[in-house]
Amino acid sequence: MSTATPTRAPHQDVPTAHKPGAGRVGSGLFDARQLLKSFPDAVRKLDPRVMIKSPVMFVVLVGSVVTTGLALKDPTDWFGWAITAWLWLTTIFANLAEAVAEGRGKAQADTLRKAKTDSVARRLTQDGKGEEQVPGTELKIGDLVVCEAGDIIPGDGDVVEGVASVDESAITGESAPVIRESGGDRSAVTGGTKVLSDRIIVKITTKPGETFIDRMIALVEGAARQKTPNEIALNILLASLTIVFLLAVVTLQPFAIYAGAKQSMIVLTALLVCLIPTTIGALLSAIGIAGMDRLVQRNVLAMSGRAVEAAGDVSTLLLDKTGTITLGNRQASEFVPVKGTTEAELADAAQLSSLADETPEGRSIVVLAKEKYGLRERHQGELSQAEWIAFTAQTRMSGVDVDGKRTRKGAAGSVITWVKEQGGHVSDDADLLANRISEAGGTPLLVAVNDDKGARVLGVIHLKDVVKEGMRERFDELRRMGIKTVMITGDNPLTAKAIAEEAGVDDFLAEATPEDKMALIKREQAGGK
């Protein structure tokens, strides 16, 4: 199967930016859409079995029912109707605040469920000669599905044919693509990961409802929102005050009768609600919403107001590297030429050979050459006779043949082999530069050319995980607050150490699987942190 595609530069139609604020979710308690969506949940929370968990609001609910009955008994009593309305508004408001808080957490599960439901699989027919498109949720154990560059793998399984480069950063936190091929210990793939190059056939090995995405949905929906010690102590205090004031109001009526000023049940109910700490009980969730709103403005989603309160007791902060500390993909940071080659010559060859590389790393090389060296991207009309060599997992190279000049860029081993096959030689400083970048935790890519001077290596591209701007200052601030920061990543220890030192975290965990991450969280919690 040929990987050469003539005449077209692959990147010329790639959009460079998204619209600011696209897809931003409305925040705050008074967001109309969120209120309407949460209102049915607030009504369902009027169930006495739910309300009794908050003694103060349970008393208000009972008072609402009592005053409603008395107001119906005497429809002309406007005072009774006013008290009834205020009590019901208080009850609904408290429930609505809690429903909005929980609704934000459920949005995470809804997003995951939508991604699972919308995924379409290209399943091979029984005779193996054709394909049929089916929803990913209908895949069964033993089904064979085809995945090509750009496809999302629809379910957990094993590669039974082919080899491909797969982006697993969403699952493992590893920013570098990994090679997945049939046979051996590199055949397992996870649903939700993305194929970056080539074509593979995956045999589904997991039942519907038991995939990795299903487990993530269950984790989000079943997250135990336990009460914090502060909330438990406050609830005990509120319950005690409620009992005290309830006894006080009950004993008030005999004294009123004795004094000849008997009070109605509506007045006594209103007095009780005024005496007990209704405001505190009703606004516990609203206070959480205010904290959540501030977090949302900083792109942090909390499961509930209780999570915000618990954050005040945090002593250790565990952070995933990819997308949290770093930008999410390895990016080209510099071009390092070998002796006898200028940076401009290397940048020109690096950009030209990366136009056929559709991976994030390839795009970053094009962008670096354009921004740092002022090299504008070539267009189809300018290179009409060019033969583009796309990146594949087998060759691990990309490049272009144009005007009798052959340019290649890729993994060090692959490029060195190509140069030697072309009759050229590799200078010692090329190996030295590549090793230096590897020891610093980066990834070296060699750039080579074969022209009238022969085949030779021009230099090295330094790929690295780019730490987000201002991260070191933020970690310094957390350290002053007494909070220890730990970076968790699927990268190898050398790369992880380099990123940890650049970011300024206190500690790191390398080569971590999802199970390792959960084990570390439980270990820290068991230690009282």
Coordinates of C-alpha atoms in Angstrom, one line a residue:
M1 CA 0.0 0.0 0.0
S2 CA 1.5 3.3 -1.1
T3 CA 1.7 6.2 1.3
A4 CA 2.6 8.8 -1.3
T5 CA -0.1 11.4 -2.1
P6 CA 0.8 13.8 -5.0
T7 CA 0.3 17.5 -5.3
R8 CA -1.6 18.4 -2.1
A9 CA -0.1 19.9 1.0
P10 CA -2.1 18.3 3.8
H11 CA -2.1 21.2 6.3
Q12 CA -3.4 24.0 4.1
D13 CA -7.0 23.7 5.1
V14 CA -6.5 23.1 8.8
P15 CA -8.2 25.8 10.9
T16 CA -5.8 27.6 13.2
A17 CA -8.1 28.6 16.1
H18 CA -11.5 28.1 17.6
K19 CA -13.9 30.9 18.4
P20 CA -13.4 32.4 21.8
G21 CA -15.9 31.1 24.3
A22 CA -17.2 28.4 22.0
G23 CA -19.0 25.7 23.9
R24 CA -18.8 27.6 27.2
V25 CA -21.4 26.5 29.7
G26 CA -23.4 29.1 31.5
S27 CA -22.5 29.3 35.2
G28 CA -24.1 30.7 38.3
L29 CA -27.2 29.9 40.3
F30 CA -29.3 32.3 38.2
D31 CA -28.5 30.8 34.8
A32 CA -32.0 30.4 33.3
R33 CA -31.3 27.2 31.4
Q34 CA -29.6 25.5 34.3
L35 CA -32.5 26.5 36.6
L36 CA -35.1 25.1 34.3
K37 CA -33.2 21.9 33.9
S38 CA -32.7 21.4 37.6
F39 CA -36.3 22.4 38.7
P40 CA -37.8 18.8 38.2
D41 CA -35.0 17.5 40.5
A42 CA -35.8 20.2 43.1
V43 CA -39.4 19.1 43.1
R44 CA -38.5 15.4 43.5
K45 CA -36.3 16.3 46.5
L46 CA -39.6 17.3 48.3
D47 CA -39.9 13.6 49.2
P48 CA -39.9 13.5 53.0
R49 CA -37.4 10.6 52.9
V50 CA -34.9 13.0 51.3
M51 CA -35.9 16.2 53.2
I52 CA -35.5 14.4 56.6
K53 CA -31.7 14.3 56.1
S54 CA -31.8 18.1 56.7
P55 CA -33.8 18.6 60.0
V56 CA -34.2 22.3 59.5
M57 CA -35.6 22.1 56.0
F58 CA -37.8 19.1 57.0
V59 CA -39.5 21.2 59.6
V60 CA -40.0 23.9 57.0
L61 CA -41.6 21.3 54.6
V62 CA -43.9 20.1 57.4
G63 CA -44.8 23.7 58.1
S64 CA -45.5 24.3 54.4
V65 CA -47.9 21.4 54.3
V66 CA -49.7 22.5 57.5
T67 CA -50.1 26.1 56.4
T68 CA -51.3 25.0 53.0
G69 CA -54.0 22.9 54.6
L70 CA -55.1 25.7 56.9
A71 CA -55.1 28.2 54.0
L72 CA -57.4 25.9 52.0
K73 CA -59.7 25.6 54.9
D74 CA -60.1 29.4 55.0
P75 CA -59.5 30.7 51.4
T76 CA -60.2 34.3 52.4
D77 CA -57.3 34.5 54.9
W78 CA -54.7 36.3 52.8
F79 CA -52.1 36.2 55.6
G80 CA -52.3 32.4 55.6
W81 CA -51.7 32.3 51.8
A82 CA -48.7 34.7 52.1
I83 CA -47.1 32.6 54.8
T84 CA -47.7 29.4 52.8
A85 CA -46.1 31.0 49.7
W86 CA -43.0 32.1 51.6
L87 CA -42.6 28.7 53.2
W88 CA -42.9 26.8 49.8
L89 CA -40.5 29.3 48.2
T90 CA -37.9 28.7 50.9
T91 CA -38.2 24.9 50.6
I92 CA -38.0 25.0 46.8
F93 CA -35.1 27.4 46.8
A94 CA -33.0 25.2 49.1
N95 CA -33.7 22.1 46.9
L96 CA -33.1 24.0 43.7
A97 CA -29.6 25.1 44.9
E98 CA -28.7 21.5 45.7
A99 CA -30.2 20.3 42.4
V100 CA -28.1 22.9 40.4
A101 CA -25.0 21.7 42.2
E102 CA -25.6 18.1 41.4
G103 CA -26.6 18.9 37.9
R104 CA -23.1 20.2 37.1
G105 CA -21.6 16.9 38.1
K106 CA -24.1 14.9 36.1
A107 CA -23.0 16.9 33.0
Q108 CA -19.7 15.1 33.0
A109 CA -21.5 11.7 32.8
D110 CA -23.8 13.1 30.1
T111 CA -20.8 14.1 28.0
L112 CA -19.2 10.7 28.3
R113 CA -22.5 9.0 27.5
K114 CA -23.0 11.1 24.4
A115 CA -19.6 10.3 23.1
K116 CA -20.3 6.6 23.7
T117 CA -23.7 6.7 22.0
D118 CA -22.6 8.8 19.0
S119 CA -19.6 6.6 18.1
V120 CA -20.1 4.6 14.9
A121 CA -18.2 1.4 14.2
R122 CA -17.2 0.0 10.8
R123 CA -17.9 -3.7 11.6
L124 CA -16.8 -6.4 9.2
T125 CA -19.5 -8.6 7.8
Q126 CA -19.6 -12.3 8.5
D127 CA -17.9 -13.2 5.2
G128 CA -15.1 -10.6 6.0
K129 CA -15.4 -9.0 2.5
G130 CA -17.5 -6.0 3.4
E131 CA -18.2 -3.4 6.1
E132 CA -21.3 -2.2 7.8
Q133 CA -21.8 0.8 10.0
V134 CA -23.3 0.1 13.4
P135 CA -23.5 2.1 16.7
G136 CA -20.6 1.4 19.0
T137 CA -23.1 0.4 21.7
E138 CA -24.2 -2.6 19.6
L139 CA -20.8 -4.2 19.4
K140 CA -20.5 -7.7 20.9
I141 CA -17.5 -9.7 22.0
G142 CA -15.8 -11.2 18.9
D143 CA -16.9 -8.5 16.4
L144 CA -14.2 -7.2 14.1
V145 CA -14.1 -3.4 13.4
V146 CA -12.0 -1.4 11.0
C147 CA -10.2 1.8 12.2
E148 CA -8.2 4.1 10.0
A149 CA -6.4 7.4 10.6
G150 CA -8.7 9.9 12.3
D151 CA -11.2 7.3 13.6
I152 CA -12.1 6.9 17.3
I153 CA -11.8 3.3 18.4
P154 CA -15.4 2.3 19.3
G155 CA -14.7 -0.3 22.0
D156 CA -12.0 -2.1 24.1
G157 CA -10.3 -4.9 22.1
D158 CA -7.2 -6.3 20.6
V159 CA -5.5 -5.5 17.2
V160 CA -5.7 -8.6 15.1
E161 CA -4.4 -7.1 11.8
G162 CA -2.2 -4.2 11.0
V163 CA -0.2 -1.6 12.9
A164 CA -1.0 2.0 13.7
S165 CA -0.1 5.0 15.8
V166 CA -2.7 5.6 18.5
D167 CA -3.3 8.7 20.7
E168 CA -4.1 7.4 24.2
S169 CA -3.6 10.7 26.0
A170 CA -7.2 10.8 27.1
I171 CA -6.9 7.4 28.9
T172 CA -3.3 7.1 30.1
G173 CA -2.1 10.7 30.2
E174 CA 0.8 9.8 27.8
S175 CA 1.2 12.7 25.4
A176 CA 3.3 10.7 22.9
P177 CA 1.4 8.4 20.5
V178 CA 1.9 4.7 21.0
I179 CA 2.3 1.9 18.4
R180 CA -0.4 -0.7 18.5
E181 CA 0.0 -3.9 16.4
S182 CA -1.3 -7.4 16.2
G183 CA 0.3 -10.0 18.5
G184 CA 2.5 -9.5 21.5
D185 CA 1.8 -7.2 24.4
R186 CA 1.1 -4.1 22.3
S187 CA -2.1 -5.3 20.8
A188 CA -4.6 -4.0 23.4
V189 CA -6.6 -0.9 22.5
T190 CA -9.1 1.1 24.5
G191 CA -12.4 2.5 23.4
G192 CA -12.3 6.3 23.1
T193 CA -8.7 6.5 21.9
K194 CA -7.9 7.9 18.4
V195 CA -6.0 6.3 15.5
L196 CA -3.5 8.8 14.1
S197 CA -2.1 6.8 11.2
D198 CA -2.6 3.6 9.1
R199 CA -5.3 1.0 9.3
I200 CA -6.0 -1.7 11.9
I201 CA -8.6 -4.3 12.5
V202 CA -9.7 -4.6 16.1
K203 CA -11.4 -7.6 17.7
I204 CA -13.8 -6.5 20.5
T205 CA -13.1 -8.2 23.8
T206 CA -15.5 -6.4 26.2
K207 CA -19.2 -6.8 26.7
P208 CA -21.5 -3.8 26.1
G209 CA -21.7 -1.8 29.3
E210 CA -18.3 -2.9 30.6
T211 CA -16.0 -0.8 28.5
F212 CA -13.6 1.8 29.9
I213 CA -16.0 4.6 29.1
D214 CA -18.8 2.8 30.9
R215 CA -16.6 2.5 34.0
M216 CA -15.8 6.2 33.8
I217 CA -19.6 7.0 33.6
A218 CA -20.2 4.8 36.6
L219 CA -17.4 6.5 38.5
V220 CA -18.9 9.9 37.9
E221 CA -22.5 9.0 38.6
G222 CA -21.7 6.9 41.6
A223 CA -19.3 9.3 43.2
A224 CA -20.0 9.3 46.9
R225 CA -20.6 12.9 47.9
Q226 CA -20.0 12.3 51.6
K227 CA -20.6 15.0 54.2
T228 CA -17.5 16.8 55.4
P229 CA -16.7 17.0 59.1
N230 CA -17.7 20.7 59.1
E231 CA -21.0 20.0 57.5
I232 CA -21.8 17.1 59.9
A233 CA -21.0 19.3 62.9
L234 CA -23.1 22.1 61.6
N235 CA -26.1 19.8 60.9
I236 CA -25.9 18.5 64.5
L237 CA -26.0 22.1 65.8
L238 CA -28.9 23.0 63.5
A239 CA -30.8 19.9 64.6
S240 CA -30.3 20.8 68.2
L241 CA -31.5 24.3 67.8
T242 CA -34.5 23.2 65.8
I243 CA -35.5 20.8 68.7
V244 CA -35.0 23.6 71.2
F245 CA -37.1 26.2 69.3
L246 CA -39.8 23.5 68.5
L247 CA -40.3 22.8 72.2
A248 CA -40.4 26.6 72.9
V249 CA -43.1 27.2 70.3
V250 CA -45.1 24.1 71.5
T251 CA -45.1 25.4 75.1
L252 CA -46.0 28.9 74.0
Q253 CA -49.6 28.1 73.1
P254 CA -50.7 27.2 76.7
F255 CA -49.3 30.5 78.0
A256 CA -51.1 32.3 75.2
I257 CA -54.4 30.7 76.0
Y258 CA -53.9 31.4 79.7
A259 CA -53.3 35.1 78.8
G260 CA -56.4 35.1 76.7
A261 CA -54.5 35.6 73.4
K262 CA -54.7 32.3 71.6
Q263 CA -52.6 32.2 68.5
S264 CA -53.5 30.4 65.2
M265 CA -51.4 27.5 63.9
I266 CA -50.3 29.7 60.9
V267 CA -48.8 32.3 63.3
L268 CA -47.1 29.6 65.4
T269 CA -45.7 27.9 62.3
A270 CA -44.4 31.2 61.0
L271 CA -42.8 31.9 64.4
L272 CA -41.1 28.5 64.4
V273 CA -39.7 29.0 60.9
C274 CA -38.4 32.4 61.9
L275 CA -36.8 31.1 65.1
I276 CA -35.0 28.1 63.7
P277 CA -31.9 28.7 61.6
T278 CA -33.8 28.3 58.3
T279 CA -31.5 30.7 56.4
I280 CA -28.4 28.7 57.2
G281 CA -30.1 25.4 56.4
A282 CA -31.5 26.7 53.1
L283 CA -28.3 28.5 52.0
L284 CA -25.8 25.7 52.7
S285 CA -26.1 24.5 49.1
A286 CA -26.3 28.1 47.8
I287 CA -23.0 28.9 49.5
G288 CA -21.6 25.9 47.7
I289 CA -23.0 27.2 44.4
A290 CA -21.2 30.5 44.9
G291 CA -17.9 28.7 45.3
M292 CA -18.6 26.4 42.3
D293 CA -19.4 29.4 40.2
R294 CA -16.0 30.9 40.9
L295 CA -14.4 27.5 40.1
V296 CA -16.3 27.2 36.8
Q297 CA -14.9 30.6 35.7
R298 CA -11.5 29.0 36.1
N299 CA -12.5 25.9 34.1
V300 CA -12.8 23.7 37.2
L301 CA -15.9 21.6 37.7
A302 CA -16.9 20.4 41.2
M303 CA -19.4 17.6 41.8
S304 CA -21.2 19.6 44.5
G305 CA -21.0 22.4 47.0
R306 CA -19.6 19.9 49.5
A307 CA -16.6 19.3 47.2
V308 CA -15.9 23.0 47.4
E309 CA -16.0 22.9 51.2
A310 CA -13.8 19.8 51.3
A311 CA -11.3 21.6 49.1
G312 CA -10.5 23.9 52.0
D313 CA -9.0 20.9 53.8
V314 CA -6.8 19.8 50.9
S315 CA -3.1 19.1 51.9
T316 CA -2.0 17.2 48.8
L317 CA -2.9 18.0 45.2
L318 CA -2.6 15.2 42.7
L319 CA -2.4 16.5 39.1
D320 CA -2.5 14.7 35.8
K321 CA 0.2 16.0 33.5
T322 CA -1.4 16.0 30.1
G323 CA -3.7 18.9 29.5
T324 CA -3.4 20.1 33.1
I325 CA 0.3 20.9 33.6
T326 CA 1.2 20.7 29.9
L327 CA -0.7 21.8 26.8
G328 CA -1.6 18.1 26.0
N329 CA 0.6 17.2 23.0
R330 CA 4.3 17.2 22.4
Q331 CA 5.3 20.3 20.4
A332 CA 8.4 21.4 18.5
S333 CA 10.4 23.8 20.7
E334 CA 13.7 24.3 18.7
F335 CA 15.7 23.3 15.7
V336 CA 19.3 22.2 16.4
P337 CA 21.5 22.0 13.3
V338 CA 24.5 19.8 12.9
K339 CA 27.9 21.3 12.0
G340 CA 27.9 22.8 8.5
T341 CA 24.2 23.4 8.5
T342 CA 22.4 26.7 9.3
E343 CA 19.3 27.0 11.4
A344 CA 17.4 28.5 8.5
E345 CA 18.3 25.6 6.2
L346 CA 17.2 23.1 8.9
A347 CA 13.9 25.0 9.6
D348 CA 13.1 25.0 5.8
A349 CA 13.7 21.3 5.5
A350 CA 11.8 20.5 8.7
Q351 CA 8.8 22.5 7.7
L352 CA 8.7 21.0 4.1
S353 CA 9.0 17.4 5.4
S354 CA 6.3 17.9 8.0
L355 CA 3.6 19.2 5.6
A356 CA 2.6 15.5 5.1
D357 CA 2.6 14.7 8.8
E358 CA -1.0 15.0 10.1
T359 CA 0.0 14.3 13.7
P360 CA 0.0 17.1 16.3
E361 CA 3.8 17.0 16.4
G362 CA 4.0 17.5 12.7
R363 CA 1.7 20.5 12.8
S364 CA 3.7 22.0 15.6
I365 CA 6.9 21.8 13.5
V366 CA 5.2 23.7 10.7
V367 CA 4.0 26.3 13.1
L368 CA 7.4 26.7 14.8
A369 CA 9.1 27.2 11.4
K370 CA 6.5 29.8 10.5
E371 CA 6.5 31.8 13.7
K372 CA 10.2 31.7 14.7
Y373 CA 11.8 31.7 11.2
G374 CA 9.2 33.5 9.2
L375 CA 8.8 30.6 6.7
R376 CA 5.3 30.7 5.2
E377 CA 3.7 27.4 4.5
R378 CA 3.9 26.2 0.9
H379 CA 0.8 25.9 -1.1
Q380 CA -0.4 23.4 -3.7
G381 CA 0.2 25.7 -6.7
E382 CA 3.8 26.2 -5.6
L383 CA 4.7 22.5 -5.3
S384 CA 2.5 21.1 -8.1
Q385 CA 5.0 18.3 -8.9
A386 CA 5.6 17.3 -5.2
E387 CA 5.1 13.7 -4.0
W388 CA 4.1 13.8 -0.4
I389 CA 5.2 11.0 1.9
A390 CA 2.7 10.7 4.7
F391 CA 3.7 9.6 8.2
T392 CA 3.0 5.9 9.0
A393 CA 3.6 3.7 12.0
Q394 CA 5.7 1.4 9.9
T395 CA 8.1 4.0 8.5
R396 CA 7.8 6.5 11.3
M397 CA 8.8 9.2 8.8
S398 CA 7.2 11.8 6.6
G399 CA 8.6 13.9 3.8
V400 CA 8.4 15.1 0.2
D401 CA 10.1 14.5 -3.1
V402 CA 10.2 17.6 -5.2
D403 CA 12.6 19.1 -7.8
G404 CA 15.0 16.2 -7.6
K405 CA 15.4 16.7 -3.8
R406 CA 14.2 14.2 -1.2
T407 CA 13.5 15.4 2.3
R408 CA 12.7 13.2 5.3
K409 CA 11.8 13.8 8.9
G410 CA 11.1 11.2 11.6
A411 CA 12.3 9.0 14.4
A412 CA 16.1 8.9 14.8
G413 CA 16.4 5.2 14.0
S414 CA 14.2 5.4 10.9
V415 CA 16.0 8.5 9.5
I416 CA 19.5 7.1 10.1
T417 CA 18.5 3.9 8.2
W418 CA 17.1 5.9 5.3
V419 CA 20.2 8.0 5.0
K420 CA 22.4 4.9 4.9
E421 CA 20.1 3.3 2.3
Q422 CA 20.6 6.4 0.2
G423 CA 24.4 5.9 0.4
G424 CA 25.0 8.8 2.9
H425 CA 26.5 8.9 6.3
V426 CA 25.4 10.3 9.7
S427 CA 27.7 12.7 11.5
D428 CA 28.7 12.1 15.1
D429 CA 27.2 15.3 16.4
A430 CA 23.7 14.2 15.1
D431 CA 23.8 11.2 17.5
L432 CA 25.2 13.5 20.3
L433 CA 22.4 16.1 19.8
A434 CA 19.7 13.4 19.8
N435 CA 21.1 11.7 23.0
R436 CA 21.3 15.1 24.7
I437 CA 17.6 15.8 24.0
S438 CA 16.6 12.4 25.1
E439 CA 18.5 12.8 28.4
A440 CA 16.7 16.1 29.0
G441 CA 13.3 14.2 28.7
G442 CA 12.5 15.4 25.2
T443 CA 12.0 13.5 22.0
P444 CA 14.5 14.0 19.1
L445 CA 13.4 13.9 15.5
L446 CA 16.1 13.9 12.8
V447 CA 15.8 15.8 9.5
A448 CA 17.6 14.5 6.5
V449 CA 17.9 15.4 2.8
N450 CA 19.2 13.7 -0.3
D451 CA 20.2 16.2 -3.1
D452 CA 23.1 16.8 -5.4
K453 CA 25.4 16.9 -2.3
G454 CA 24.3 13.4 -1.3
A455 CA 22.2 12.0 1.6
R456 CA 22.9 13.6 5.0
V457 CA 21.4 14.6 8.3
L458 CA 20.7 18.3 8.6
G459 CA 19.9 18.5 12.3
V460 CA 17.5 17.6 15.1
I461 CA 14.0 18.8 16.0
H462 CA 13.4 19.0 19.8
L463 CA 9.9 17.8 20.7
K464 CA 8.8 18.4 24.3
D465 CA 5.7 18.6 26.4
V466 CA 5.1 22.4 26.7
V467 CA 4.4 23.4 30.3
K468 CA 1.5 25.9 30.5
E469 CA 2.6 29.5 31.2
G470 CA 2.6 30.5 34.9
M471 CA 2.4 26.9 36.3
R472 CA 5.6 27.3 38.4
E473 CA 4.2 30.5 40.0
R474 CA 1.0 28.7 40.8
F475 CA 2.7 25.8 42.4
D476 CA 4.9 28.2 44.4
E477 CA 1.7 29.8 45.7
L478 CA 0.2 26.4 46.6
R479 CA 3.5 25.5 48.4
R480 CA 3.1 28.7 50.5
M481 CA -0.4 27.6 51.4
G482 CA 1.0 24.3 52.7
I483 CA -0.3 22.2 49.8
K484 CA 2.0 19.5 48.4
T485 CA 1.7 19.0 44.6
V486 CA 2.3 15.6 42.9
M487 CA 2.3 15.2 39.1
I488 CA 0.9 11.9 37.7
T489 CA 1.8 10.8 34.2
G490 CA 2.1 7.9 31.9
D491 CA 5.5 9.1 30.6
N492 CA 8.8 7.4 31.3
P493 CA 10.6 8.5 34.5
L494 CA 13.2 10.5 32.5
T495 CA 10.6 12.6 30.7
A496 CA 8.5 12.9 33.9
K497 CA 11.4 14.2 35.9
A498 CA 12.2 16.8 33.3
I499 CA 8.6 18.1 33.2
A500 CA 8.3 18.0 37.0
E501 CA 11.4 20.1 37.4
E502 CA 10.3 22.6 34.8
A503 CA 6.8 22.9 36.2
G504 CA 8.0 23.1 39.8
V505 CA 5.9 20.3 41.4
D506 CA 7.0 18.7 44.7
D507 CA 6.9 15.1 43.5
F508 CA 5.8 13.0 40.5
L509 CA 4.6 9.5 39.6
A510 CA 5.8 8.2 36.3
E511 CA 4.5 5.3 34.0
A512 CA 1.2 5.4 35.9
T513 CA -1.8 3.5 34.7
P514 CA -5.4 4.5 35.7
E515 CA -5.2 1.8 38.4
D516 CA -2.0 3.3 39.7
K517 CA -3.5 6.7 39.9
M518 CA -6.5 5.5 41.9
A519 CA -4.2 3.5 44.2
L520 CA -2.1 6.6 44.9
I521 CA -5.2 8.6 45.7
K522 CA -6.5 6.0 48.1
R523 CA -3.0 5.7 49.7
E524 CA -2.8 9.4 50.3
Q525 CA -6.3 9.5 51.8
A526 CA -5.5 6.5 54.0
G527 CA -2.6 8.5 55.3
G528 CA -4.9 11.2 56.5
K529 CA -4.2 13.7 53.7

